[in-house]
């Protein structure tokens, strides 16, 4: 039994006050970057016949996406097309947009075909660097002899393009590993750029040879010698396989006799998709 005095004492006691709940924790997100922020430029380097062909197709695609015509004039209808256009283009006098591209080869034929192409007049004429001898599908010629003689001229053009950038983000290299120039001189250039710009991104679009789609017998040797250089000096390597591209043309696109133009179209679509987040504003790269 509880006595009345104890019960009354219990009633008279003031209830203990509970401590206030803790202040709710808020998950704070950093605000998105302001629109119109300074873009980080990317320099495109096209090496050899294959590299220049897929590079020319790439510029056709992104010129269409950014509303730039064949003379470099803007004819688009959206502000988004111009917001980050300086990543891949340099605005020249008269409002023309010039690609931040360096085109190189060890023979002049590919340069002539790019110049005479649909977007050949959009490139800066000084950025065409070529030799006269060719590499003859020989990796050593591109890496040690003919390519080594031309490499200083190419690096001078690369430096000029880098000096025109406010905040250089990196380089993207288009080349193949089956020939002599793209594999030998391409990897030589990548190693030289890595020495001179060690803290900049290096992305490569590398077309690998395959047994079913082969032009020359020495393609596997050229590719084997190049892979070591890519592993050492490239940050990211987009592997493009001719055999897989042909399978897409046969099975998916139902093309009976796909040409190299069809393959280059597939590669340019891939390159456009990979670089889309760098060329247009969005949360992915904020």
CSV table of C-alpha atoms in Angstrom, one decimal:
chain,number,residue,atom,x,y,z
A,1,UNK,CA,0.0,0.0,0.0
A,2,UNK,CA,1.1,3.5,-0.8
A,3,UNK,CA,0.5,6.1,1.9
A,4,UNK,CA,-1.4,9.2,1.1
A,5,UNK,CA,1.5,11.4,2.0
A,6,UNK,CA,3.8,9.7,-0.4
A,7,UNK,CA,1.1,9.8,-3.1
A,8,UNK,CA,0.6,13.5,-2.5
A,9,UNK,CA,4.3,14.1,-2.6
A,10,UNK,CA,4.5,12.3,-5.9
A,11,UNK,CA,1.7,14.4,-7.4
A,12,UNK,CA,3.3,17.6,-6.2
A,13,UNK,CA,6.6,16.8,-7.9
A,14,UNK,CA,7.0,18.7,-11.1
A,15,UNK,CA,7.7,16.4,-14.1
A,16,UNK,CA,11.3,16.4,-15.3
A,17,UNK,CA,11.7,18.4,-18.5
A,18,UNK,CA,13.0,16.5,-21.4
A,19,UNK,CA,15.9,18.0,-23.3
A,20,UNK,CA,14.9,19.6,-26.6
A,21,UNK,CA,15.4,17.5,-29.7
A,22,UNK,CA,18.7,18.0,-31.4
A,23,UNK,CA,18.9,20.4,-34.3
A,24,UNK,CA,18.0,18.5,-37.4
A,25,UNK,CA,21.1,17.9,-39.6
A,26,UNK,CA,20.8,19.2,-43.1
A,27,UNK,CA,22.5,17.5,-46.1
A,28,UNK,CA,24.0,20.5,-47.7
A,29,UNK,CA,24.8,20.3,-51.4
A,30,UNK,CA,27.3,22.6,-53.1
A,31,UNK,CA,25.4,24.9,-55.4
A,32,UNK,CA,25.7,24.2,-59.1
A,33,UNK,CA,28.3,26.3,-60.9
A,34,UNK,CA,27.0,29.5,-62.5
A,35,UNK,CA,26.1,29.2,-66.1
A,36,UNK,CA,28.6,30.8,-68.4
A,37,UNK,CA,31.6,29.7,-66.3
A,38,UNK,CA,35.1,29.7,-67.9
A,39,UNK,CA,35.3,26.5,-70.1
A,40,UNK,CA,38.3,24.3,-70.0
A,41,UNK,CA,39.7,23.9,-73.5
A,42,UNK,CA,40.6,20.6,-75.2
A,43,UNK,CA,43.0,20.4,-78.1
A,44,UNK,CA,42.4,17.7,-80.7
A,45,UNK,CA,45.3,16.1,-82.5
A,46,UNK,CA,44.8,14.0,-85.6
A,47,UNK,CA,47.6,11.6,-86.6
A,48,UNK,CA,48.0,9.7,-89.8
A,49,UNK,CA,45.5,8.8,-92.5
A,50,UNK,CA,43.0,7.1,-90.2
A,51,UNK,CA,43.2,9.7,-87.5
A,52,UNK,CA,42.6,12.5,-89.9
A,53,UNK,CA,39.7,10.8,-91.6
A,54,UNK,CA,37.8,10.1,-88.3
A,55,UNK,CA,38.9,13.5,-87.0
A,56,UNK,CA,37.4,15.2,-90.0
A,57,UNK,CA,34.2,13.3,-89.6
A,58,UNK,CA,34.1,14.2,-85.9
A,59,UNK,CA,34.3,17.9,-86.7
A,60,UNK,CA,31.5,17.6,-89.2
A,61,UNK,CA,29.3,16.1,-86.5
A,62,UNK,CA,30.0,18.6,-83.7
A,63,UNK,CA,29.9,21.5,-86.1
A,64,UNK,CA,26.3,20.4,-86.9
A,65,UNK,CA,25.5,20.1,-83.2
A,66,UNK,CA,26.9,23.5,-82.3
A,67,UNK,CA,25.3,25.3,-85.3
A,68,UNK,CA,28.6,26.1,-87.1
A,69,UNK,CA,28.6,26.1,-90.8
A,70,UNK,CA,31.4,25.2,-93.2
A,71,UNK,CA,33.0,28.6,-93.1
A,72,UNK,CA,33.0,28.7,-89.2
A,73,UNK,CA,30.1,31.1,-88.9
A,74,UNK,CA,27.4,30.4,-86.2
A,75,UNK,CA,24.0,29.8,-87.7
A,76,UNK,CA,22.4,28.0,-84.7
A,77,UNK,CA,19.3,28.9,-82.8
A,78,UNK,CA,20.0,28.0,-79.2
A,79,UNK,CA,22.2,29.6,-76.5
A,80,UNK,CA,23.3,26.1,-75.3
A,81,UNK,CA,25.2,25.7,-78.6
A,82,UNK,CA,27.4,28.7,-77.7
A,83,UNK,CA,27.7,28.3,-73.9
A,84,UNK,CA,30.7,25.9,-74.0
A,85,UNK,CA,31.7,26.2,-77.6
A,86,UNK,CA,35.1,27.5,-76.6
A,87,UNK,CA,36.1,24.0,-75.3
A,88,UNK,CA,36.7,22.8,-78.8
A,89,UNK,CA,36.7,26.0,-80.8
A,90,UNK,CA,38.7,29.2,-80.8
A,91,UNK,CA,36.8,32.4,-81.7
A,92,UNK,CA,38.8,34.2,-84.4
A,93,UNK,CA,38.3,37.6,-85.9
A,94,UNK,CA,35.0,38.3,-87.6
A,95,UNK,CA,33.1,36.0,-85.3
A,96,UNK,CA,34.4,32.8,-87.0
A,97,UNK,CA,34.9,29.6,-84.9
A,98,UNK,CA,38.1,27.7,-85.6
A,99,UNK,CA,38.6,24.2,-84.3
A,100,UNK,CA,41.4,23.7,-81.7
A,101,UNK,CA,42.9,21.0,-83.9
A,102,UNK,CA,46.4,20.0,-85.0
A,103,UNK,CA,46.5,17.8,-88.2
A,104,UNK,CA,49.6,15.8,-88.9
A,105,UNK,CA,50.8,13.1,-91.3
A,106,UNK,CA,54.1,11.9,-92.8
A,107,UNK,CA,52.7,12.3,-96.4
A,108,UNK,CA,50.7,15.1,-98.0
A,109,UNK,CA,47.9,13.1,-99.5
A,110,UNK,CA,45.7,13.0,-96.4
A,111,UNK,CA,46.1,16.7,-95.8
A,112,UNK,CA,45.0,17.5,-99.3
A,113,UNK,CA,41.9,15.3,-98.9
A,114,UNK,CA,40.9,17.0,-95.6
A,115,UNK,CA,41.4,20.5,-97.2
A,116,UNK,CA,39.2,19.6,-100.1
A,117,UNK,CA,36.6,18.0,-97.9
A,118,UNK,CA,33.3,19.6,-96.9
A,119,UNK,CA,34.7,21.3,-93.7
A,120,UNK,CA,38.3,21.7,-95.0
A,121,UNK,CA,38.2,25.5,-94.9
A,122,UNK,CA,37.3,25.7,-91.2
A,123,UNK,CA,40.7,24.6,-90.0
A,124,UNK,CA,43.6,27.0,-89.4
A,125,UNK,CA,46.0,26.6,-92.3
A,126,UNK,CA,49.1,26.8,-90.0
A,127,UNK,CA,47.9,23.7,-88.1
A,128,UNK,CA,48.5,21.3,-91.0
A,129,UNK,CA,51.9,19.7,-90.4
A,130,UNK,CA,53.1,17.0,-92.9
A,131,UNK,CA,56.1,15.4,-94.3
A,132,UNK,CA,56.8,13.9,-97.8
A,133,UNK,CA,58.3,10.5,-97.2
A,134,UNK,CA,55.5,8.5,-95.4
A,135,UNK,CA,56.1,5.8,-92.8
A,136,UNK,CA,55.4,2.7,-95.0
A,137,UNK,CA,53.4,1.0,-92.3
A,138,UNK,CA,56.6,0.8,-90.3
A,139,UNK,CA,56.3,1.7,-86.5
A,140,UNK,CA,60.0,2.4,-86.2
A,141,UNK,CA,59.9,4.9,-89.1
A,142,UNK,CA,57.1,6.8,-87.4
A,143,UNK,CA,58.7,6.6,-83.9
A,144,UNK,CA,62.4,7.0,-84.5
A,145,UNK,CA,63.3,8.3,-88.0
A,146,UNK,CA,60.8,10.2,-90.2
A,147,UNK,CA,58.5,10.9,-87.3
A,148,UNK,CA,61.3,12.1,-85.1
A,149,UNK,CA,62.3,14.6,-87.7
A,150,UNK,CA,58.8,16.1,-87.9
A,151,UNK,CA,57.9,16.0,-84.2
A,152,UNK,CA,59.4,19.4,-83.3
A,153,UNK,CA,57.3,21.2,-85.9
A,154,UNK,CA,54.2,19.5,-84.5
A,155,UNK,CA,55.1,20.4,-80.9
A,156,UNK,CA,55.5,24.0,-82.0
A,157,UNK,CA,51.9,24.1,-83.3
A,158,UNK,CA,50.7,22.3,-80.2
A,159,UNK,CA,52.3,24.9,-78.0
A,160,UNK,CA,50.7,27.8,-80.0
A,161,UNK,CA,47.3,26.2,-79.5
A,162,UNK,CA,48.0,25.7,-75.8
A,163,UNK,CA,48.9,29.4,-75.4
A,164,UNK,CA,45.6,30.4,-77.0
A,165,UNK,CA,43.8,28.5,-74.2
A,166,UNK,CA,42.7,30.2,-70.9
A,167,UNK,CA,42.6,27.0,-68.9
A,168,UNK,CA,43.8,24.0,-70.9
A,169,UNK,CA,42.1,20.8,-69.8
A,170,UNK,CA,43.9,18.3,-72.0
A,171,UNK,CA,44.4,16.7,-75.3
A,172,UNK,CA,42.5,14.1,-77.4
A,173,UNK,CA,44.4,12.1,-80.0
A,174,UNK,CA,42.8,10.4,-83.0
A,175,UNK,CA,45.0,7.7,-84.5
A,176,UNK,CA,45.1,4.0,-85.6
A,177,UNK,CA,47.5,1.4,-84.3
A,178,UNK,CA,47.8,-0.6,-87.5
A,179,UNK,CA,49.8,1.8,-89.7
A,180,UNK,CA,53.1,3.5,-89.3
A,181,UNK,CA,52.3,7.1,-88.7
A,182,UNK,CA,49.4,6.8,-86.3
A,183,UNK,CA,51.0,4.1,-84.2
A,184,UNK,CA,54.7,5.1,-84.3
A,185,UNK,CA,54.6,8.9,-84.5
A,186,UNK,CA,51.3,9.1,-82.6
A,187,UNK,CA,52.8,7.4,-79.6
A,188,UNK,CA,55.9,9.5,-79.9
A,189,UNK,CA,53.8,12.7,-79.8
A,190,UNK,CA,51.8,11.4,-76.8
A,191,UNK,CA,55.0,10.8,-74.9
A,192,UNK,CA,56.4,14.2,-75.7
A,193,UNK,CA,53.2,15.9,-74.7
A,194,UNK,CA,53.1,14.0,-71.5
A,195,UNK,CA,56.6,15.3,-70.7
A,196,UNK,CA,55.7,18.9,-71.4
A,197,UNK,CA,52.2,18.9,-70.0
A,198,UNK,CA,52.3,16.2,-67.2
A,199,UNK,CA,49.2,17.5,-65.3
A,200,UNK,CA,46.9,17.6,-68.3
A,201,UNK,CA,44.4,15.0,-69.4
A,202,UNK,CA,45.4,12.7,-72.3
A,203,UNK,CA,42.5,10.9,-74.1
A,204,UNK,CA,43.0,8.8,-77.2
A,205,UNK,CA,40.6,7.4,-79.7
A,206,UNK,CA,42.7,4.4,-80.9
A,207,UNK,CA,41.6,2.2,-83.8
A,208,UNK,CA,42.9,-1.3,-83.2
A,209,UNK,CA,43.6,-3.7,-86.1
A,210,UNK,CA,41.8,-7.1,-86.3
A,211,UNK,CA,42.6,-10.3,-88.2
A,212,UNK,CA,39.5,-10.3,-90.3
A,213,UNK,CA,39.8,-6.7,-91.4
A,214,UNK,CA,43.5,-6.2,-92.2
A,215,UNK,CA,45.3,-4.1,-94.8
A,216,UNK,CA,48.9,-5.2,-94.1
A,217,UNK,CA,50.7,-8.1,-92.5
A,218,UNK,CA,52.6,-6.0,-90.0
A,219,UNK,CA,49.5,-4.5,-88.3
A,220,UNK,CA,49.8,-6.8,-85.2
A,221,UNK,CA,53.5,-5.7,-84.6
A,222,UNK,CA,52.6,-2.0,-84.9
A,223,UNK,CA,49.8,-2.4,-82.4
A,224,UNK,CA,51.9,-4.4,-80.0
A,225,UNK,CA,54.6,-1.8,-80.0
A,226,UNK,CA,52.1,1.0,-79.5
A,227,UNK,CA,50.1,-0.5,-76.6
A,228,UNK,CA,53.0,-0.2,-74.2
A,229,UNK,CA,53.3,3.6,-75.0
A,230,UNK,CA,49.5,4.1,-74.4
A,231,UNK,CA,49.6,2.3,-71.1
A,232,UNK,CA,52.4,4.5,-69.9
A,233,UNK,CA,51.3,7.9,-71.2
A,234,UNK,CA,47.5,8.0,-71.8
A,235,UNK,CA,45.0,8.7,-69.0
A,236,UNK,CA,42.1,7.2,-71.0
A,237,UNK,CA,42.0,5.1,-74.2
A,238,UNK,CA,38.9,4.6,-76.2
A,239,UNK,CA,39.4,1.3,-78.0
A,240,UNK,CA,37.8,1.1,-81.5
A,241,UNK,CA,37.9,-2.2,-83.3
A,242,UNK,CA,37.4,-2.5,-87.0
A,243,UNK,CA,36.0,-6.0,-86.8
A,244,UNK,CA,33.4,-4.9,-84.2
A,245,UNK,CA,32.5,-1.8,-86.3
A,246,UNK,CA,32.0,-4.1,-89.4
A,247,UNK,CA,29.7,-6.4,-87.3
A,248,UNK,CA,27.6,-3.4,-86.3
A,249,UNK,CA,27.3,-2.4,-89.9
A,250,UNK,CA,26.3,-5.9,-91.0
A,251,UNK,CA,24.0,-7.0,-88.2
A,252,UNK,CA,22.5,-3.8,-86.8
A,253,UNK,CA,22.6,-1.4,-89.8
A,254,UNK,CA,22.0,-4.2,-92.4
A,255,UNK,CA,24.6,-2.8,-94.8
A,256,UNK,CA,25.7,-5.3,-97.4
A,257,UNK,CA,29.0,-3.7,-98.2
A,258,UNK,CA,30.0,-1.2,-95.6
A,259,UNK,CA,32.7,1.3,-96.5
A,260,UNK,CA,35.3,3.1,-94.4
A,261,UNK,CA,33.0,6.1,-94.5
A,262,UNK,CA,30.3,4.1,-92.8
A,263,UNK,CA,32.8,3.0,-90.1
A,264,UNK,CA,34.1,6.5,-89.6
A,265,UNK,CA,30.4,7.7,-89.2
A,266,UNK,CA,30.0,5.2,-86.3
A,267,UNK,CA,33.3,6.3,-84.7
A,268,UNK,CA,32.3,10.0,-85.0
A,269,UNK,CA,29.0,9.3,-83.4
A,270,UNK,CA,30.8,7.6,-80.5
A,271,UNK,CA,33.2,10.5,-80.2
A,272,UNK,CA,30.4,13.0,-80.1
A,273,UNK,CA,28.6,11.0,-77.4
A,274,UNK,CA,31.7,10.7,-75.3
A,275,UNK,CA,32.5,14.4,-75.5
A,276,UNK,CA,28.9,15.7,-75.2
A,277,UNK,CA,29.2,16.4,-71.4
A,278,UNK,CA,32.3,18.5,-72.1
A,279,UNK,CA,30.7,20.6,-74.9
A,280,UNK,CA,27.3,21.3,-73.3
A,281,UNK,CA,26.4,22.4,-69.7
A,282,UNK,CA,25.0,19.9,-67.3
A,283,UNK,CA,25.3,18.4,-63.8
A,284,UNK,CA,27.6,15.6,-64.9
A,285,UNK,CA,30.7,17.7,-65.0
A,286,UNK,CA,29.8,20.4,-62.5
